[in-house]
Coordinates of C-alpha atoms and ligand atoms in Angstrom, one line a residue:
X1 CA 33.5 5.3 -8.5
X2 CA 31.3 7.8 -10.4
X3 CA 27.7 8.2 -9.5
X4 CA 25.0 7.3 -12.1
X5 CA 23.5 10.8 -12.2
X6 CA 26.7 12.8 -11.7
X7 CA 26.6 16.0 -13.7
X8 CA 22.8 16.2 -13.5
X9 CA 21.6 19.3 -11.6
X10 CA 18.1 19.5 -10.1
X11 CA 16.3 22.7 -9.2
X12 CA 14.3 21.3 -6.3
X13 CA 11.2 23.3 -5.6
X14 CA 9.5 20.5 -3.7
X15 CA 8.1 20.4 -0.2
X16 CA 6.4 18.1 2.3
X17 CA 6.8 14.4 1.3
X18 CA 5.9 13.5 -2.3
X19 CA 8.3 15.8 -4.2
X20 CA 11.2 15.5 -1.7
X21 CA 11.0 11.7 -1.9
X22 CA 11.7 12.0 -5.7
X23 CA 14.5 14.5 -5.4
X24 CA 16.2 12.6 -2.5
X25 CA 16.4 9.5 -4.8
X26 CA 17.9 11.5 -7.6
X27 CA 20.4 13.0 -5.0
X28 CA 21.3 9.5 -3.9
X29 CA 22.1 8.5 -7.4
X30 CA 24.5 11.5 -7.6
X31 CA 22.5 14.4 -8.9
X32 CA 23.3 17.8 -7.5
X33 CA 20.0 18.7 -5.9
X34 CA 19.5 22.4 -5.0
X35 CA 16.5 22.8 -2.7
X36 CA 14.9 26.2 -3.0
X37 CA 13.1 27.2 0.3
X38 CA 11.3 30.3 1.5
X39 CA 13.6 32.6 3.5
X40 CA 13.1 32.2 7.3
X41 CA 10.5 29.4 6.9
X42 CA 11.7 26.7 4.6
X43 CA 9.9 23.5 3.9
X44 CA 7.0 23.3 6.4
X45 CA 8.1 19.9 7.5
X46 CA 11.2 21.3 9.2
X47 CA 9.0 22.3 12.0
X48 CA 6.4 19.5 12.0
X49 CA 6.3 16.6 14.5
X50 CA 9.4 18.1 16.2
X51 CA 11.1 15.7 18.7
X52 CA 14.3 17.7 19.4
X53 CA 13.6 21.4 20.2
X54 CA 15.3 23.8 17.8
X55 CA 16.4 21.0 15.4
X56 CA 14.9 20.1 12.0
X57 CA 12.3 17.4 12.5
X58 CA 12.8 13.8 11.4
X59 CA 10.0 14.3 8.9
X60 CA 12.3 16.8 7.1
X61 CA 15.7 15.2 7.7
X62 CA 14.6 11.7 6.5
X63 CA 13.3 13.1 3.2
X64 CA 16.0 15.6 2.3
X65 CA 19.4 13.8 2.5
X66 CA 22.2 14.7 0.1
X67 CA 20.7 18.0 -1.0
X68 CA 21.9 21.6 -0.8
X69 CA 19.5 24.3 0.5
X70 CA 19.2 27.9 -0.8
X71 CA 16.7 30.3 0.5
X72 CA 15.1 32.5 -2.1
X73 CA 11.9 34.5 -2.1
X74 CA 10.6 33.6 -5.5
X75 CA 8.1 36.5 -5.5
X76 CA 10.8 39.1 -5.0
X77 CA 12.2 40.6 -8.3
X78 CA 15.8 39.8 -7.3
X79 CA 14.7 36.3 -6.1
X80 CA 13.1 35.8 -9.5
X81 CA 16.4 36.7 -11.1
X82 CA 18.1 34.0 -9.0
X83 CA 15.5 31.4 -9.9
X84 CA 16.0 32.3 -13.6
X85 CA 19.7 31.8 -13.3
X86 CA 19.1 28.5 -11.6
X87 CA 16.7 27.5 -14.5
X88 CA 19.5 28.2 -16.9
X89 CA 22.0 26.0 -15.1
X90 CA 19.8 23.1 -14.1
X91 CA 18.7 20.0 -16.1
X92 CA 15.5 19.4 -14.2
X93 CA 13.0 21.5 -12.2
X94 CA 10.9 19.4 -9.8
X95 CA 7.9 21.0 -8.0
X96 CA 4.8 19.9 -6.1
X97 CA 3.2 23.2 -5.3
X98 CA -0.6 23.5 -5.2
X99 CA -2.1 23.7 -8.7
X100 CA -1.3 27.1 -10.3
X101 CA 1.2 28.2 -7.7
X102 CA 4.2 28.0 -10.1
X103 CA 2.3 29.9 -12.8
X104 CA 1.4 32.6 -10.2
X105 CA 5.1 33.0 -9.4
X106 CA 5.5 33.8 -13.1
X107 CA 7.2 30.5 -14.0
X108 CA 4.9 29.0 -16.6
X109 CA 6.1 26.1 -18.8
X110 CA 6.4 28.5 -21.7
X111 CA 8.6 30.9 -19.7
X112 CA 10.7 28.2 -18.2
X113 CA 11.3 26.4 -21.5
X114 CA 12.1 29.7 -23.2
X115 CA 14.8 30.3 -20.6
X116 CA 16.2 26.8 -21.0
X117 CA 14.8 24.6 -23.8
X118 CA 16.6 21.6 -22.5
X119 CA 15.1 21.7 -19.0
X120 CA 12.7 19.0 -17.8
X121 CA 9.9 20.3 -15.6
X122 CA 8.5 17.6 -13.4
X123 CA 5.3 18.1 -11.3
X124 CA 3.2 16.3 -8.8
X125 CA -0.4 17.3 -8.3
X126 CA -3.2 15.6 -6.5
X127 CA -5.3 14.9 -9.6
X128 CA -4.8 15.0 -13.3
X129 CA -7.1 17.1 -15.6
X130 CA -10.7 16.8 -14.6
X131 CA -13.1 18.0 -12.0
X132 CA -10.6 17.9 -9.1
X133 CA -7.6 19.3 -10.9
X134 CA -7.5 22.4 -8.7
X135 CA -7.6 20.6 -5.3
X136 CA -4.8 20.5 -2.8
X137 CA -4.1 16.9 -1.9
X138 CA -2.3 15.1 1.0
X139 CA -1.4 11.4 1.4
X140 CA -4.7 10.1 2.8
X141 CA -6.8 11.9 0.2
X142 CA -4.8 10.2 -2.5
X143 CA -5.2 6.8 -0.8
X144 CA -9.0 7.3 -0.6
X145 CA -9.4 8.6 -4.2
X146 CA -7.0 6.2 -5.8
X147 CA -8.8 3.0 -4.8
X148 CA -6.6 2.0 -1.9
X149 CA -8.9 2.8 1.0
X150 CA -12.0 1.2 -0.5
X151 CA -10.1 -2.1 -0.8
X152 CA -8.2 -2.0 2.5
X153 CA -9.6 -3.2 5.8
X154 CA -12.1 -5.9 6.7
X155 CA -15.4 -6.4 4.8
X156 CA -17.5 -5.6 7.8
X157 CA -15.5 -2.5 8.8
X158 CA -14.9 0.9 7.4
X159 CA -12.4 1.7 4.6
X160 CA -8.9 2.0 6.0
X161 CA -5.8 4.0 5.0
X162 CA -2.5 2.1 5.1
X163 CA 0.8 3.1 6.8
X164 CA 2.7 2.8 3.6
X165 CA 2.8 6.3 2.1
X166 CA 1.7 5.2 -1.3
X167 CA 0.2 8.6 -2.1
X168 CA 3.2 10.7 -1.3
X169 CA 6.3 8.5 -1.5
X170 CA 4.6 6.3 -4.1
X171 CA 4.0 9.3 -6.3
X172 CA 7.6 10.5 -5.7
X173 CA 8.9 7.2 -7.0
X174 CA 6.8 7.4 -10.1
X175 CA 8.0 11.0 -10.8
X176 CA 11.7 9.9 -10.4
X177 CA 11.2 7.3 -13.1
X178 CA 9.5 9.9 -15.3
X179 CA 12.4 12.3 -14.8
X180 CA 15.2 9.8 -15.7
X181 CA 13.1 8.6 -18.7
X182 CA 12.8 12.2 -19.9
X183 CA 16.6 12.7 -19.3
X184 CA 17.2 9.7 -21.5
X185 CA 14.9 11.0 -24.2
X186 CA 16.7 14.3 -24.1
X187 CA 20.0 12.5 -25.0
X188 CA 18.5 12.0 -28.6
X189 CA 15.8 14.7 -28.8
X190 CA 18.0 17.4 -27.4
X191 CA 14.9 18.9 -25.8
X192 CA 13.3 19.1 -22.4
X193 CA 9.7 18.2 -21.7
X194 CA 7.1 18.2 -18.9
X195 CA 6.7 15.2 -16.7
X196 CA 3.4 15.1 -14.7
X197 CA 2.3 12.6 -12.1
X198 CA -1.0 12.8 -10.2
X199 CA -1.2 11.2 -6.8
X200 CA -4.6 9.6 -7.6
X201 CA -3.1 7.9 -10.7
X202 CA 0.0 6.6 -8.7
X203 CA -2.2 5.1 -6.0
X204 CA -4.5 3.5 -8.7
X205 CA -1.4 2.1 -10.4
X206 CA -0.4 0.5 -7.2
X207 CA -3.9 -0.8 -6.7
X208 CA -4.0 -2.3 -10.2
X209 CA -4.9 -5.8 -8.9
X210 CA -8.0 -4.5 -7.4
X211 CA -9.2 -3.1 -10.7
X212 CA -8.4 -6.6 -12.1
X213 CA -10.8 -8.0 -9.5
X214 CA -13.4 -5.4 -10.3
X215 CA -13.6 -6.8 -13.8
X216 CA -13.4 -10.4 -12.7
X217 CA -16.6 -9.9 -10.7
X218 CA -18.5 -10.0 -13.9
X219 CA -17.4 -13.6 -14.3
X220 CA -18.6 -14.7 -10.8
X221 CA -17.5 -14.5 -7.2
X222 CA -13.9 -14.0 -6.3
X223 CA -13.2 -17.4 -5.0
X224 CA -9.9 -16.7 -3.3
X225 CA -11.5 -14.0 -1.1
X226 CA -12.5 -15.4 2.3
X227 CA -16.0 -14.1 1.9
X228 CA -16.6 -16.7 -0.8
X229 CA -15.9 -19.5 1.7
X230 CA -18.1 -17.8 4.2
X231 CA -21.0 -17.9 1.7
X232 CA -21.3 -14.1 1.7
X233 CA -22.4 -12.7 -1.7
X234 CA -20.3 -10.2 -3.5
X235 CA -21.6 -6.7 -4.4
X236 CA -20.9 -4.7 -7.5
X237 CA -17.5 -3.4 -6.4
X238 CA -14.2 -5.0 -5.4
X239 CA -14.7 -5.6 -1.6
X240 CA -12.3 -5.2 1.2
X241 CA -10.4 -8.4 1.6
X242 CA -8.9 -8.2 5.1
X243 CA -5.6 -10.0 5.0
X244 CA -6.5 -12.3 2.1
X245 CA -3.7 -12.6 -0.4
X246 CA -4.1 -10.4 -3.5
X247 CA -2.8 -13.1 -5.8
X248 CA -4.2 -16.5 -6.7
X249 CA -2.5 -18.2 -3.8
X250 CA -4.6 -18.0 -0.6
X251 CA -2.8 -16.3 2.3
X252 CA -3.6 -15.0 5.8
X253 CA -2.0 -13.4 8.9
X254 CA -2.0 -16.0 11.6
X255 CA -1.2 -15.7 15.3
X256 CA 2.1 -17.1 16.6
X257 CA 3.3 -17.8 20.2
X258 CA 2.8 -14.6 22.2
X259 CA -0.2 -13.3 20.3
X260 CA -2.4 -11.5 20.9
X261 CA -0.7 -9.9 23.9
X262 CA 2.3 -9.2 21.7
X263 CA 0.7 -7.1 18.9
X264 CA 3.3 -8.2 16.4
X265 CA 3.5 -12.0 17.1
X266 CA 2.0 -12.9 13.8
X267 CA 3.1 -14.4 10.5
X268 CA 1.8 -14.2 7.0
X269 CA 1.2 -17.7 5.7
X270 CA 0.6 -18.6 2.0
X271 CA -0.9 -21.9 1.2
X272 CA 0.8 -22.1 -2.2
X273 CA -0.5 -25.0 -4.2
X274 CA 2.9 -26.6 -5.2
X275 CA 3.9 -27.0 -1.5
X276 CA 0.5 -28.1 -0.2
X277 CA 1.8 -31.6 0.7
X278 CA 4.6 -30.1 2.7
X279 CA 2.2 -27.9 4.6
X280 CA 0.1 -30.9 5.5
X281 CA 3.1 -32.7 6.9
X282 CA 4.3 -29.6 8.8
X283 CA 1.0 -29.0 10.5
X284 CA 0.3 -32.7 11.2
X285 CA -2.5 -33.3 8.8
X286 CA -0.9 -35.8 6.3
X287 CA -4.3 -37.2 5.3
X288 CA -5.2 -33.8 3.7
X289 CA -2.6 -34.6 1.0
X290 CA -4.8 -37.3 -0.6
X291 CA -8.3 -36.5 0.8
X292 CA -10.3 -35.2 -2.2
X293 CA -11.9 -32.6 0.2
X294 CA -8.5 -31.0 0.6
X295 CA -6.1 -32.3 -2.1
X296 CA -6.8 -29.7 -4.8
X297 CA -6.8 -25.9 -4.7
X298 CA -10.4 -25.8 -6.0
X299 CA -11.6 -28.2 -3.3
X300 CA -9.8 -26.1 -0.6
X301 CA -11.3 -22.7 -1.7
X302 CA -14.6 -23.0 0.2
X303 CA -12.8 -24.3 3.3
X304 CA -10.1 -21.7 3.6
X305 CA -11.2 -20.4 7.0
X306 CA -11.2 -23.9 8.5
X307 CA -7.8 -24.7 6.9
X308 CA -6.2 -21.5 8.2
X309 CA -7.6 -22.1 11.6
X310 CA -5.9 -25.5 11.6
X311 CA -2.6 -23.9 10.4
X312 CA -2.9 -21.3 13.1
X313 CA -3.1 -24.0 15.8
X314 CA 0.3 -25.0 14.6
X315 CA 1.8 -21.4 14.2
X316 CA 0.6 -20.6 17.8
X317 CA 3.0 -23.3 19.1
X318 CA 6.0 -21.4 17.5
X319 CA 7.4 -17.9 17.7
X320 CA 7.1 -16.1 14.4
X321 CA 10.9 -16.6 13.8
X322 CA 10.7 -20.3 14.7
X323 CA 7.8 -20.7 12.3
X324 CA 9.7 -18.8 9.6
X325 CA 12.8 -21.1 10.0
X326 CA 10.7 -24.3 9.8
X327 CA 8.6 -23.2 6.9
X328 CA 11.4 -21.8 4.8
X329 CA 13.1 -25.2 4.9
X330 CA 10.2 -26.5 2.9
X331 CA 9.9 -23.4 0.6
X332 CA 6.5 -22.6 2.1
X333 CA 6.1 -18.8 1.5
X334 CA 5.7 -16.9 4.8
X335 CA 6.8 -13.7 6.5
X336 CA 6.9 -12.6 10.1
X337 CA 5.1 -9.4 11.0
X338 CA 8.1 -7.2 11.8
X339 CA 7.7 -4.2 14.1
X340 CA 9.4 -0.9 13.4
X341 CA 11.6 -1.6 16.5
X342 CA 12.7 -5.0 15.0
X343 CA 13.4 -3.4 11.6
X344 CA 15.4 -0.5 13.3
X345 CA 17.6 -3.1 15.0
X346 CA 17.9 -5.5 12.0
X347 CA 21.6 -6.1 11.3
X348 CA 21.2 -7.2 7.7
X349 CA 19.3 -4.1 6.8
X350 CA 22.1 -2.1 8.4
X351 CA 24.7 -4.0 6.5
X352 CA 23.1 -3.3 3.2
X353 CA 22.6 0.4 3.9
X354 CA 18.8 0.2 3.9
X355 CA 18.8 1.3 7.5
X356 CA 21.5 4.0 8.2
X357 CA 22.7 6.0 11.1
X358 CA 23.1 9.7 10.2
X359 CA 25.0 12.4 12.1
X360 CA 23.3 15.8 12.3
X361 CA 24.8 18.9 13.8
X362 CA 21.7 20.0 15.8
X363 CA 19.8 16.8 16.4
X364 CA 22.7 14.3 16.9
X365 CA 22.5 10.8 15.5
X366 CA 19.2 9.5 14.0
X367 CA 18.1 6.5 11.9
X368 CA 16.9 6.8 8.4
X369 CA 16.0 4.6 5.5
X370 CA 18.8 4.6 2.9
X371 CA 18.4 4.1 -0.8
X372 CA 16.4 0.9 -1.3
X373 CA 17.6 0.8 -5.0
X374 CA 21.1 -0.6 -5.2
X375 CA 23.2 0.0 -8.2
X376 CA 26.4 -2.1 -8.4
X377 CA 28.5 0.7 -9.9
X378 CA 26.9 3.6 -8.2
X379 CA 26.5 3.0 -4.5
X380 CA 24.6 5.6 -2.5
X381 CA 26.1 7.3 0.5
X382 CA 23.6 9.0 2.8
X383 CA 24.6 12.6 3.8
X384 CA 22.6 14.6 6.3
X385 CA 19.9 17.0 5.2
X386 CA 20.9 20.7 4.8
X387 CA 20.2 23.3 7.4
X388 CA 17.9 26.1 6.1
X389 CA 19.8 28.2 3.6
X390 CA 23.1 26.5 4.5
X391 CA 24.3 26.7 0.9
X392 CA 22.8 30.0 -0.3
X393 CA 26.0 31.9 -0.8
X394 CA 27.9 28.8 -2.0
X395 CA 25.3 28.2 -4.8
X396 CA 25.2 31.9 -5.8
X397 CA 28.9 32.0 -6.2
X398 CA 29.8 28.5 -7.4
X399 CA 26.8 27.5 -9.4
X400 CA 25.6 30.9 -10.7
X401 CA 29.0 32.6 -10.8
X402 CA 27.8 35.7 -8.9
X403 CA 30.5 38.1 -7.6
X404 CA 30.8 39.1 -3.9
X405 CA 29.3 42.4 -4.9
X406 CA 26.3 40.8 -6.7
X407 CA 25.7 38.4 -3.7
X408 CA 25.7 41.4 -1.3
X409 CA 23.3 43.2 -3.6
X410 CA 20.8 40.3 -3.7
X411 CA 21.1 40.0 0.1
X412 CA 20.3 43.7 0.4
X413 CA 17.2 43.3 -1.7
X414 CA 15.7 41.0 0.9
X415 CA 15.3 38.2 -1.6
X416 CA 17.4 35.6 0.3
X417 CA 16.7 36.4 4.0
X418 CA 13.7 36.7 6.3
X419 CA 12.5 40.2 6.8
X420 CA 14.5 41.9 9.6
X421 CA 12.5 42.8 12.7
X422 CA 12.8 46.6 13.2
X423 CA 13.1 47.5 16.9
X424 CA 10.4 49.9 18.1
X425 CA 11.6 53.5 18.5
Ligands
COA1 N1 9.2 32.1 -2.1 C1 8.0 32.7 -2.1 N2 6.8 32.0 -2.1 C2 6.9 30.7 -2.0 C3 8.1 30.0 -2.0 C4 9.3 30.7 -2.1 N3 10.5 30.2 -2.1 N4 7.8 28.7 -2.0 C5 6.5 28.5 -2.0 N5 5.9 29.8 -2.0 C6 4.5 30.1 -2.0 C7 3.8 29.5 -3.2 O1 4.1 30.3 -4.4 C8 2.4 29.6 -2.8 O2 1.9 30.9 -2.9 P1 0.5 31.3 -3.6 O3 -0.5 30.5 -3.0 O4 0.4 32.8 -3.3 O5 0.6 31.0 -5.1 C9 2.5 29.4 -1.3 O6 3.9 29.4 -1.0 C10 1.9 28.1 -0.8 O7 2.3 27.0 -1.7 P2 1.3 25.7 -1.7 O8 1.9 24.7 -2.6 O9 -0.1 26.1 -2.0 O10 1.5 25.2 -0.2 P3 0.4 24.7 0.8 O11 1.1 24.5 2.1 O12 -0.8 25.7 0.9 O13 -0.2 23.4 0.2 C11 0.0 21.1 -0.5 C12 0.5 22.2 0.4 C13 1.0 19.9 -0.4 C14 -1.4 20.7 -0.2 C15 0.1 21.6 -2.0 O14 1.3 22.1 -2.3 C16 -0.3 20.6 -3.0 O15 -1.5 20.2 -3.2 N6 0.7 20.1 -3.7 C17 0.5 19.1 -4.8 C18 0.2 17.7 -4.3 C19 1.2 17.2 -3.3 O16 2.4 17.1 -3.6 N7 0.7 16.8 -2.2 C20 1.5 16.0 -1.3 C21 2.4 16.7 -0.4 S1 3.3 15.6 0.5

């Protein structure tokens, strides 16, 4: 079976998390991803959060599957020559250097597109044009500046960042969509173009419902937020909403049997209007079905805290899995809070390839998240991440067509290898 992106070659100048997330997805769909790394050092994450001494970290391995690695010093003249040849033979260049770094290497858009007018140059930066365009940005900065932190957490607590890497991985996902869209456009325009995604913009896109609420504030209090039921007035900005549901159907995280000693013995429970009568039966409050104080969504809004307290009395008599089984029979939307341990052991996630075991020559077997996007005619296989410079000579010979003599010449120039330590006389 052929892969969806077979025949597409990516010059992968990415590092850390945001860019590598994007190029890993393209690699899973079958693109030939050539990761360019600095000789001797490589992507900084190879050596970050190391758990197995001498082996690439999980941070690196889990973001760089199915790629090839070439080490090239892009500031060395011979290294620049290699990069130019790669530009000629690639369909897409992806980079997430600090603002201006690619230009400082001498690879401006004008230069790149003059070398290969069909190439797509895809970039991630922290911010788009504006006062912060020159800033270096990491995950939590994006979460804070994109509207996520100000709307996450509890009303009476500080802003919170979330564990989901919406700034880095979220931006990588946006960029991947931009790249395949530009590739599609090229099929009829015949030309490459630039694709730019700012981390702030990606986070804001993912926080779109909070900008919705910002505008709704003009029309009055946000009645589905618990603070409405608590009689606490709203300010002029979308507040933090704890675990309130972001949609029109009230929801909360409730304790189950074992909580709070077990930090994950909780369930998310949504009091969806169409199943209200079933909820009343399940929790043992059948009179709430007809009582005008509870029977309509509008009547329930000011009493949500009391209603969820009553539902929690019921959920606390069940484990989160028992509650899930019972509630699902009645189509009552809910979800157990699953720990990373539970997810790692989940057999259905392993069966679908969303959790995969990967063999690695220096670190042994590790777990990773496979491709969450499933194509029926282009399944993804997860291959281990490359060692630093593992494919340098292979790429020079097979992709760029360099002779043995040329390869030796470039090695001699110091463009591909770390500087040799000269022994003291
Ligand atoms: N050969 C020679 N030099 C290389 C090289 C190579 N193969 N690869 C990188 N470099 C150089 C760059 O040219 C740059 O040099 P310069 O500063 O002299 O121009 C230098 O390495 C450092 O690159 P930079 O991108 O500034 O790395 P950093 O570690 O200082 O910053 C980030 C890291 C992530 C903060 C920054 O890259 C950034 O803001 N990126 C955009 C936003 C982003 O993606 N953030 C999320 C990351 S998960």
